[in-house]
Amino acid sequence: MTERELAALAEEMTARSYAPYSHFHVGAALLCRDGRVYTGCNIENAAYGPTVCAERVAFFEAIRDGEREFEKIAVVGGPDGQITSHTTPCGVCRQVMREFCGDDFVILSWDGHEIRRHTLGELLPASFSPKDLTR
Ligand code: THU
């Protein structure tokens, strides 16, 4: 799957978003090392705190299926699903990625015009990881 295809899938997923509070619709598409792709959308909650981001939905579905190795994720979002700027993962999602991914994990964002590419190492430097618990 090309990066453009992964971004298109993430964009499609914005239509599944449940975001009656922020109206900010996000979709994600996660490519595993074995080639499988898992998708997610943000799911909000009236109590706000239980809200989950699109990225975590995709990750948790993949983990549930036994996936443990990941290559890249595409993230797309915008107000009422209008994609006009780049959306990058929140801090909580970055930490969830850190649990399963190394510094070379790729995070793509798509604004409807161009793909931007970051690594997890760039977006979450000097982080706390499972390795810290085994020292
Ligand atoms: N959100 C995501 O799903 N992913 C991101 O990368 C940024 C934020 C969601 C959470 C909430 O439902 C809405 O976007 C506004 O913050």
CSV table of N, CA and C and ligand atoms in Angstrom, one decimal:
chain,number,residue,atom,x,y,z
A,1,MET,N,0.8,-1.2,0.0
A,1,MET,CA,0.0,0.0,0.0
A,1,MET,C,0.9,1.3,0.0
A,2,THR,N,0.6,2.2,-0.9
A,2,THR,CA,1.4,3.4,-1.0
A,2,THR,C,1.0,4.4,0.2
A,3,GLU,N,1.8,5.4,0.4
A,3,GLU,CA,1.5,6.3,1.5
A,3,GLU,C,0.2,7.1,1.1
A,4,ARG,N,0.1,7.4,-0.2
A,4,ARG,CA,-1.1,8.1,-0.6
A,4,ARG,C,-2.4,7.3,-0.4
A,5,GLU,N,-2.3,6.0,-0.6
A,5,GLU,CA,-3.4,5.1,-0.4
A,5,GLU,C,-3.8,5.0,1.1
A,6,LEU,N,-2.7,5.0,1.9
A,6,LEU,CA,-2.9,4.9,3.3
A,6,LEU,C,-3.6,6.2,3.8
A,7,ALA,N,-3.2,7.3,3.3
A,7,ALA,CA,-3.8,8.6,3.6
A,7,ALA,C,-5.2,8.7,3.2
A,8,ALA,N,-5.5,8.1,2.0
A,8,ALA,CA,-6.9,8.1,1.4
A,8,ALA,C,-7.8,7.3,2.3
A,9,LEU,N,-7.3,6.2,2.8
A,9,LEU,CA,-8.0,5.3,3.7
A,9,LEU,C,-8.3,6.1,5.0
A,10,ALA,N,-7.3,6.8,5.6
A,10,ALA,CA,-7.5,7.6,6.8
A,10,ALA,C,-8.6,8.6,6.5
A,11,GLU,N,-8.5,9.3,5.4
A,11,GLU,CA,-9.5,10.3,5.1
A,11,GLU,C,-10.9,9.7,5.0
A,12,GLU,N,-11.1,8.5,4.4
A,12,GLU,CA,-12.4,7.9,4.3
A,12,GLU,C,-12.9,7.6,5.7
A,13,MET,N,-12.0,7.3,6.6
A,13,MET,CA,-12.5,7.0,8.0
A,13,MET,C,-13.0,8.2,8.8
A,14,THR,N,-12.7,9.4,8.3
A,14,THR,CA,-13.3,10.6,9.0
A,14,THR,C,-14.8,10.5,9.0
A,15,ALA,N,-15.3,9.8,8.0
A,15,ALA,CA,-16.8,9.8,7.8
A,15,ALA,C,-17.4,8.9,8.9
A,16,ARG,N,-16.6,8.1,9.6
A,16,ARG,CA,-17.1,7.2,10.7
A,16,ARG,C,-17.0,7.9,12.0
A,17,SER,N,-16.3,9.0,12.1
A,17,SER,CA,-16.1,9.7,13.3
A,17,SER,C,-17.4,10.0,14.1
A,18,TYR,N,-17.3,9.8,15.4
A,18,TYR,CA,-18.4,10.2,16.3
A,18,TYR,C,-17.9,11.4,17.1
A,19,ALA,N,-18.2,12.6,16.6
A,19,ALA,CA,-17.6,13.8,17.3
A,19,ALA,C,-18.7,14.9,17.4
A,20,PRO,N,-19.7,14.6,18.2
A,20,PRO,CA,-20.8,15.6,18.4
A,20,PRO,C,-20.4,16.8,19.2
A,21,TYR,N,-19.3,16.7,19.9
A,21,TYR,CA,-18.9,17.8,20.8
A,21,TYR,C,-17.9,18.7,20.2
A,22,SER,N,-16.8,18.1,19.6
A,22,SER,CA,-15.8,19.0,19.0
A,22,SER,C,-16.1,19.3,17.5
A,23,HIS,N,-16.9,18.4,16.9
A,23,HIS,CA,-17.1,18.4,15.5
A,23,HIS,C,-15.8,18.3,14.7
A,24,PHE,N,-14.8,17.8,15.3
A,24,PHE,CA,-13.5,17.6,14.6
A,24,PHE,C,-13.4,16.1,14.3
A,25,HIS,N,-13.5,15.8,13.0
A,25,HIS,CA,-13.6,14.4,12.6
A,25,HIS,C,-12.2,13.9,12.2
A,26,VAL,N,-11.8,12.8,12.8
A,26,VAL,CA,-10.4,12.3,12.5
A,26,VAL,C,-10.5,10.8,12.1
A,27,GLY,N,-9.7,10.5,11.1
A,27,GLY,CA,-9.5,9.1,10.7
A,27,GLY,C,-8.1,8.7,10.7
A,28,ALA,N,-7.8,7.4,10.9
A,28,ALA,CA,-6.5,6.9,10.9
A,28,ALA,C,-6.4,5.6,10.2
A,29,ALA,N,-5.3,5.3,9.6
A,29,ALA,CA,-5.0,4.0,8.9
A,29,ALA,C,-3.6,3.6,9.3
A,30,LEU,N,-3.5,2.4,9.9
A,30,LEU,CA,-2.3,1.9,10.5
A,30,LEU,C,-1.8,0.7,9.7
A,31,LEU,N,-0.6,0.8,9.1
A,31,LEU,CA,0.0,-0.3,8.3
A,31,LEU,C,0.9,-1.1,9.2
A,32,CYS,N,0.6,-2.4,9.3
A,32,CYS,CA,1.4,-3.3,10.1
A,32,CYS,C,2.5,-3.9,9.2
A,33,ARG,N,3.6,-4.4,9.9
A,33,ARG,CA,4.7,-5.0,9.1
A,33,ARG,C,4.3,-6.1,8.2
A,34,ASP,N,3.2,-6.8,8.6
A,34,ASP,CA,2.8,-8.0,7.8
A,34,ASP,C,1.9,-7.5,6.6
A,35,GLY,N,1.7,-6.2,6.5
A,35,GLY,CA,0.9,-5.7,5.4
A,35,GLY,C,-0.5,-5.4,5.7
A,36,ARG,N,-1.0,-5.9,6.8
A,36,ARG,CA,-2.4,-5.7,7.2
A,36,ARG,C,-2.6,-4.2,7.6
A,37,VAL,N,-3.8,-3.7,7.3
A,37,VAL,CA,-4.1,-2.3,7.7
A,37,VAL,C,-5.3,-2.3,8.6
A,38,TYR,N,-5.2,-1.5,9.7
A,38,TYR,CA,-6.3,-1.3,10.6
A,38,TYR,C,-6.6,0.2,10.6
A,39,THR,N,-7.9,0.4,10.7
A,39,THR,CA,-8.4,1.8,10.6
A,39,THR,C,-9.1,2.2,12.0
A,40,GLY,N,-9.2,3.5,12.1
A,40,GLY,CA,-9.9,4.0,13.3
A,40,GLY,C,-10.5,5.4,13.0
A,41,CYS,N,-11.4,5.8,13.9
A,41,CYS,CA,-11.9,7.1,13.9
A,41,CYS,C,-12.1,7.6,15.3
A,42,ASN,N,-12.1,8.9,15.6
A,42,ASN,CA,-12.3,9.3,17.0
A,42,ASN,C,-13.7,9.1,17.4
A,43,ILE,N,-13.9,8.7,18.7
A,43,ILE,CA,-15.1,8.4,19.3
A,43,ILE,C,-15.3,9.2,20.6
A,44,GLU,N,-16.1,10.2,20.6
A,44,GLU,CA,-16.2,11.1,21.7
A,44,GLU,C,-17.3,10.7,22.7
A,45,ASN,N,-17.3,11.4,23.9
A,45,ASN,CA,-18.2,11.0,25.0
A,45,ASN,C,-18.7,12.2,25.7
A,46,ALA,N,-19.9,12.2,26.1
A,46,ALA,CA,-20.5,13.3,26.8
A,46,ALA,C,-19.7,13.7,28.1
A,47,ALA,N,-19.0,12.7,28.7
A,47,ALA,CA,-18.2,13.0,29.9
A,47,ALA,C,-16.8,13.4,29.4
A,48,TYR,N,-16.6,13.6,28.2
A,48,TYR,CA,-15.3,14.1,27.6
A,48,TYR,C,-14.1,13.2,27.8
A,49,GLY,N,-13.8,12.9,29.0
A,49,GLY,CA,-12.6,12.1,29.3
A,49,GLY,C,-12.5,10.8,28.6
A,50,PRO,N,-13.6,10.1,28.5
A,50,PRO,CA,-13.5,8.8,27.8
A,50,PRO,C,-13.3,8.8,26.3
A,51,THR,N,-13.3,10.0,25.8
A,51,THR,CA,-13.1,10.1,24.3
A,51,THR,C,-11.8,9.4,23.9
A,52,VAL,N,-11.9,8.7,22.7
A,52,VAL,CA,-10.6,8.1,22.2
A,52,VAL,C,-10.4,8.7,20.8
A,53,CYS,N,-9.1,8.8,20.6
A,53,CYS,CA,-8.7,9.3,19.2
A,53,CYS,C,-8.7,8.2,18.2
A,54,ALA,N,-8.7,8.6,17.0
A,54,ALA,CA,-8.7,7.7,15.8
A,54,ALA,C,-7.5,6.8,15.9
A,55,GLU,N,-6.3,7.4,16.2
A,55,GLU,CA,-5.1,6.6,16.2
A,55,GLU,C,-5.1,5.4,17.2
A,56,ARG,N,-5.7,5.7,18.4
A,56,ARG,CA,-5.7,4.7,19.4
A,56,ARG,C,-6.7,3.6,19.1
A,57,VAL,N,-7.8,4.0,18.4
A,57,VAL,CA,-8.8,3.0,18.0
A,57,VAL,C,-8.1,2.0,17.0
A,58,ALA,N,-7.3,2.5,16.1
A,58,ALA,CA,-6.6,1.7,15.1
A,58,ALA,C,-5.6,0.8,15.8
A,59,PHE,N,-4.8,1.4,16.7
A,59,PHE,CA,-3.8,0.6,17.4
A,59,PHE,C,-4.4,-0.5,18.2
A,60,PHE,N,-5.5,-0.2,18.9
A,60,PHE,CA,-6.0,-1.2,19.9
A,60,PHE,C,-6.7,-2.3,19.1
A,61,GLU,N,-7.3,-2.0,17.9
A,61,GLU,CA,-7.9,-3.1,17.1
A,61,GLU,C,-6.8,-4.0,16.6
A,62,ALA,N,-5.7,-3.4,16.2
A,62,ALA,CA,-4.6,-4.2,15.7
A,62,ALA,C,-4.0,-5.1,16.8
A,63,ILE,N,-3.8,-4.5,18.0
A,63,ILE,CA,-3.2,-5.3,19.1
A,63,ILE,C,-4.2,-6.4,19.5
A,64,ARG,N,-5.5,-6.1,19.5
A,64,ARG,CA,-6.5,-7.1,19.8
A,64,ARG,C,-6.3,-8.3,18.9
A,65,ASP,N,-5.9,-8.1,17.6
A,65,ASP,CA,-5.8,-9.2,16.6
A,65,ASP,C,-4.4,-9.8,16.7
A,66,GLY,N,-3.6,-9.4,17.6
A,66,GLY,CA,-2.3,-10.0,17.8
A,66,GLY,C,-1.1,-9.3,17.1
A,67,GLU,N,-1.4,-8.2,16.4
A,67,GLU,CA,-0.3,-7.5,15.7
A,67,GLU,C,0.6,-6.8,16.8
A,68,ARG,N,1.9,-6.9,16.5
A,68,ARG,CA,2.8,-6.2,17.4
A,68,ARG,C,3.9,-5.4,16.7
A,69,GLU,N,3.9,-5.5,15.4
A,69,GLU,CA,5.0,-4.8,14.6
A,69,GLU,C,4.3,-3.8,13.6
A,70,PHE,N,4.7,-2.6,13.7
A,70,PHE,CA,4.0,-1.6,12.9
A,70,PHE,C,5.0,-0.7,12.1
A,71,GLU,N,4.5,-0.4,10.9
A,71,GLU,CA,5.4,0.4,10.0
A,71,GLU,C,5.1,1.9,10.0
A,72,LYS,N,3.8,2.2,9.7
A,72,LYS,CA,3.4,3.6,9.7
A,72,LYS,C,1.9,3.8,9.9
A,73,ILE,N,1.6,5.0,10.2
A,73,ILE,CA,0.2,5.4,10.4
A,73,ILE,C,-0.1,6.7,9.7
A,74,ALA,N,-1.3,6.7,9.0
A,74,ALA,CA,-1.7,8.0,8.4
A,74,ALA,C,-2.8,8.6,9.2
A,75,VAL,N,-2.8,9.9,9.4
A,75,VAL,CA,-3.8,10.6,10.2
A,75,VAL,C,-4.4,11.7,9.4
A,76,VAL,N,-5.7,11.8,9.4
A,76,VAL,CA,-6.4,12.9,8.7
A,76,VAL,C,-7.5,13.5,9.5
A,77,GLY,N,-7.6,14.8,9.6
A,77,GLY,CA,-8.7,15.3,10.4
A,77,GLY,C,-9.0,16.7,10.1
A,78,GLY,N,-10.3,17.1,10.5
A,78,GLY,CA,-10.6,18.5,10.2
A,78,GLY,C,-12.0,18.8,10.8
A,79,PRO,N,-12.3,20.1,10.9
A,79,PRO,CA,-13.7,20.5,11.5
A,79,PRO,C,-14.8,20.0,10.5
A,80,ASP,N,-15.8,19.3,11.1
A,80,ASP,CA,-16.9,18.7,10.3
A,80,ASP,C,-16.3,17.9,9.1
A,81,GLY,N,-15.2,17.3,9.3
A,81,GLY,CA,-14.6,16.5,8.2
A,81,GLY,C,-14.1,17.2,7.0
A,82,GLN,N,-13.9,18.5,7.1
A,82,GLN,CA,-13.3,19.3,6.1
A,82,GLN,C,-11.8,19.3,6.3
A,83,ILE,N,-11.1,18.7,5.3
A,83,ILE,CA,-9.7,18.5,5.5
A,83,ILE,C,-8.9,19.7,4.9
A,84,THR,N,-8.4,20.6,5.7
A,84,THR,CA,-7.8,21.7,5.2
A,84,THR,C,-6.4,21.9,5.8
A,85,SER,N,-6.1,21.2,6.8
A,85,SER,CA,-4.7,21.3,7.4
A,85,SER,C,-4.3,20.0,8.0
A,86,HIS,N,-3.0,19.9,8.3
A,86,HIS,CA,-2.4,18.7,8.8
A,86,HIS,C,-2.8,18.4,10.3
A,87,THR,N,-3.1,17.2,10.6
A,87,THR,CA,-3.4,16.8,12.0
A,87,THR,C,-2.3,15.8,12.4
A,88,THR,N,-1.7,16.1,13.5
A,88,THR,CA,-0.7,15.2,14.1
A,88,THR,C,-1.2,14.6,15.4
A,89,PRO,N,-0.7,13.4,15.8
A,89,PRO,CA,-1.3,12.8,17.0
A,89,PRO,C,-1.1,13.5,18.3
A,90,CYS,N,-2.1,13.4,19.2
A,90,CYS,CA,-1.9,14.0,20.5
A,90,CYS,C,-0.9,13.3,21.3
A,91,GLY,N,-0.5,13.9,22.4
A,91,GLY,CA,0.5,13.3,23.3
A,91,GLY,C,0.2,11.9,23.8
A,92,VAL,N,-1.1,11.7,24.1
A,92,VAL,CA,-1.5,10.4,24.6
A,92,VAL,C,-1.3,9.3,23.6
A,93,CYS,N,-1.7,9.6,22.3
A,93,CYS,CA,-1.5,8.7,21.2
A,93,CYS,C,0.0,8.4,20.9
A,94,ARG,N,0.8,9.5,21.0
A,94,ARG,CA,2.2,9.3,20.8
A,94,ARG,C,2.8,8.3,21.8
A,95,GLN,N,2.3,8.4,23.1
A,95,GLN,CA,2.8,7.5,24.1
A,95,GLN,C,2.3,6.1,23.9
A,96,VAL,N,1.1,5.9,23.4
A,96,VAL,CA,0.6,4.6,23.0
A,96,VAL,C,1.4,4.0,21.9
A,97,MET,N,1.8,4.8,20.9
A,97,MET,CA,2.6,4.4,19.8
A,97,MET,C,4.0,3.9,20.4
A,98,ARG,N,4.5,4.7,21.3
A,98,ARG,CA,5.8,4.4,21.9
A,98,ARG,C,5.8,3.0,22.6
A,99,GLU,N,4.7,2.5,23.1
A,99,GLU,CA,4.6,1.2,23.7
A,99,GLU,C,5.0,0.1,22.7
A,100,PHE,N,4.7,0.3,21.4
A,100,PHE,CA,4.8,-0.7,20.5
A,100,PHE,C,5.8,-0.4,19.3
A,101,CYS,N,6.2,0.8,19.2
A,101,CYS,CA,7.0,1.2,18.1
A,101,CYS,C,8.3,1.9,18.5
A,102,GLY,N,9.3,1.8,17.6
A,102,GLY,CA,10.6,2.4,17.8
A,102,GLY,C,10.6,3.8,17.2
A,103,ASP,N,11.8,4.4,17.3
A,103,ASP,CA,11.9,5.8,16.8
A,103,ASP,C,11.7,5.9,15.3
A,104,ASP,N,11.8,4.8,14.6
A,104,ASP,CA,11.7,4.9,13.1
A,104,ASP,C,10.2,4.7,12.6
A,105,PHE,N,9.3,4.5,13.5
A,105,PHE,CA,7.9,4.4,13.1
A,105,PHE,C,7.4,5.7,12.4
A,106,VAL,N,6.8,5.6,11.3
A,106,VAL,CA,6.4,6.8,10.5
A,106,VAL,C,5.0,7.2,10.7
A,107,ILE,N,4.9,8.5,10.9
A,107,ILE,CA,3.5,9.2,11.1
A,107,ILE,C,3.3,10.1,9.9
A,108,LEU,N,2.3,9.8,9.2
A,108,LEU,CA,1.9,10.6,8.0
A,108,LEU,C,0.7,11.5,8.3
A,109,SER,N,0.8,12.7,7.8
A,109,SER,CA,-0.5,13.5,7.9
A,109,SER,C,-0.8,14.0,6.5
A,110,TRP,N,-2.0,14.2,6.2
A,110,TRP,CA,-2.5,14.6,4.9
A,110,TRP,C,-3.5,15.7,5.0
A,111,ASP,N,-3.3,16.8,4.3
A,111,ASP,CA,-4.2,18.0,4.4
A,111,ASP,C,-5.0,18.1,3.1
A,112,GLY,N,-5.1,17.1,2.4
A,112,GLY,CA,-5.8,17.1,1.1
A,112,GLY,C,-5.0,17.5,-0.1
A,113,HIS,N,-3.7,18.0,0.2
A,113,HIS,CA,-2.9,18.4,-0.9
A,113,HIS,C,-1.5,17.7,-0.8
A,114,GLU,N,-0.9,17.6,0.4
A,114,GLU,CA,0.4,17.0,0.5
A,114,GLU,C,0.5,16.1,1.7
A,115,ILE,N,1.3,15.1,1.6
A,115,ILE,CA,1.6,14.2,2.7
A,115,ILE,C,2.8,14.8,3.5
A,116,ARG,N,2.7,14.9,4.8
A,116,ARG,CA,3.8,15.3,5.6
A,116,ARG,C,4.2,14.0,6.4
A,117,ARG,N,5.5,13.9,6.6
A,117,ARG,CA,6.1,12.7,7.1
A,117,ARG,C,6.9,13.0,8.4
A,118,HIS,N,6.6,12.4,9.5
A,118,HIS,CA,7.4,12.5,10.7
A,118,HIS,C,7.7,11.1,11.2
A,119,THR,N,8.7,11.0,12.1
A,119,THR,CA,9.0,9.8,12.7
A,119,THR,C,8.5,9.9,14.2
A,120,LEU,N,8.3,8.8,14.9
A,120,LEU,CA,7.9,8.9,16.3
A,120,LEU,C,9.1,9.5,17.1
A,121,GLY,N,10.3,9.2,16.7
A,121,GLY,CA,11.5,9.8,17.4
A,121,GLY,C,11.4,11.3,17.3
A,122,GLU,N,10.9,11.8,16.2
A,122,GLU,CA,10.9,13.3,16.1
A,122,GLU,C,9.7,13.9,17.0
A,123,LEU,N,8.6,13.2,17.0
A,123,LEU,CA,7.4,13.7,17.6
A,123,LEU,C,7.4,13.4,19.1
A,124,LEU,N,8.2,12.4,19.6
A,124,LEU,CA,8.2,12.1,21.0
A,124,LEU,C,9.6,11.8,21.4
A,125,PRO,N,10.5,12.8,21.5
A,125,PRO,CA,11.9,12.6,21.8
A,125,PRO,C,12.0,12.4,23.4
A,126,ALA,N,13.1,11.8,23.7
A,126,ALA,CA,13.4,11.5,25.2
A,126,ALA,C,12.3,11.0,25.9
A,127,SER,N,11.6,10.0,25.4
A,127,SER,CA,10.4,9.5,26.0
A,127,SER,C,10.6,8.4,27.0
A,128,PHE,N,9.6,8.1,27.7
A,128,PHE,CA,9.5,7.0,28.6
A,128,PHE,C,9.0,5.8,27.9
A,129,SER,N,9.7,4.7,27.9
A,129,SER,CA,9.2,3.5,27.1
A,129,SER,C,9.3,2.2,28.0
A,130,PRO,N,8.8,1.1,27.4
A,130,PRO,CA,8.9,-0.1,28.2
A,130,PRO,C,10.3,-0.5,28.7
A,131,LYS,N,11.3,0.0,27.9
A,131,LYS,CA,12.7,-0.3,28.3
A,131,LYS,C,13.1,0.3,29.6
A,132,ASP,N,12.4,1.4,29.9
A,132,ASP,CA,12.8,2.1,31.2
A,132,ASP,C,12.4,1.3,32.4
A,133,LEU,N,11.4,0.3,32.2
A,133,LEU,CA,11.0,-0.5,33.4
A,133,LEU,C,11.9,-1.7,33.6
A,134,THR,N,12.8,-2.0,32.7
A,134,THR,CA,13.6,-3.2,32.8
A,134,THR,C,15.0,-2.8,33.2
A,135,ARG,N,15.3,-1.6,33.4
A,135,ARG,CA,16.7,-1.2,33.7
A,135,ARG,C,17.1,-1.5,35.1
B,1,THU,N1,-8.3,13.7,17.9
B,1,THU,C1,-7.9,12.5,17.2
B,1,THU,O1,-8.7,11.6,17.1
B,1,THU,N2,-6.7,12.4,16.8
B,1,THU,C2,-5.7,13.4,16.8
B,1,THU,O2,-4.6,13.2,16.3
B,1,THU,C3,-6.1,14.7,17.4
B,1,THU,C4,-7.4,14.8,18.1
B,1,THU,C5,-9.7,13.8,18.3
B,1,THU,C6,-10.0,13.8,19.7
B,1,THU,C7,-11.3,14.6,19.8
B,1,THU,O3,-12.4,13.8,19.5
B,1,THU,C8,-11.2,15.6,18.6
B,1,THU,O4,-10.2,15.1,17.8
B,1,THU,C9,-10.8,17.0,19.0
B,1,THU,O5,-9.7,17.0,19.8
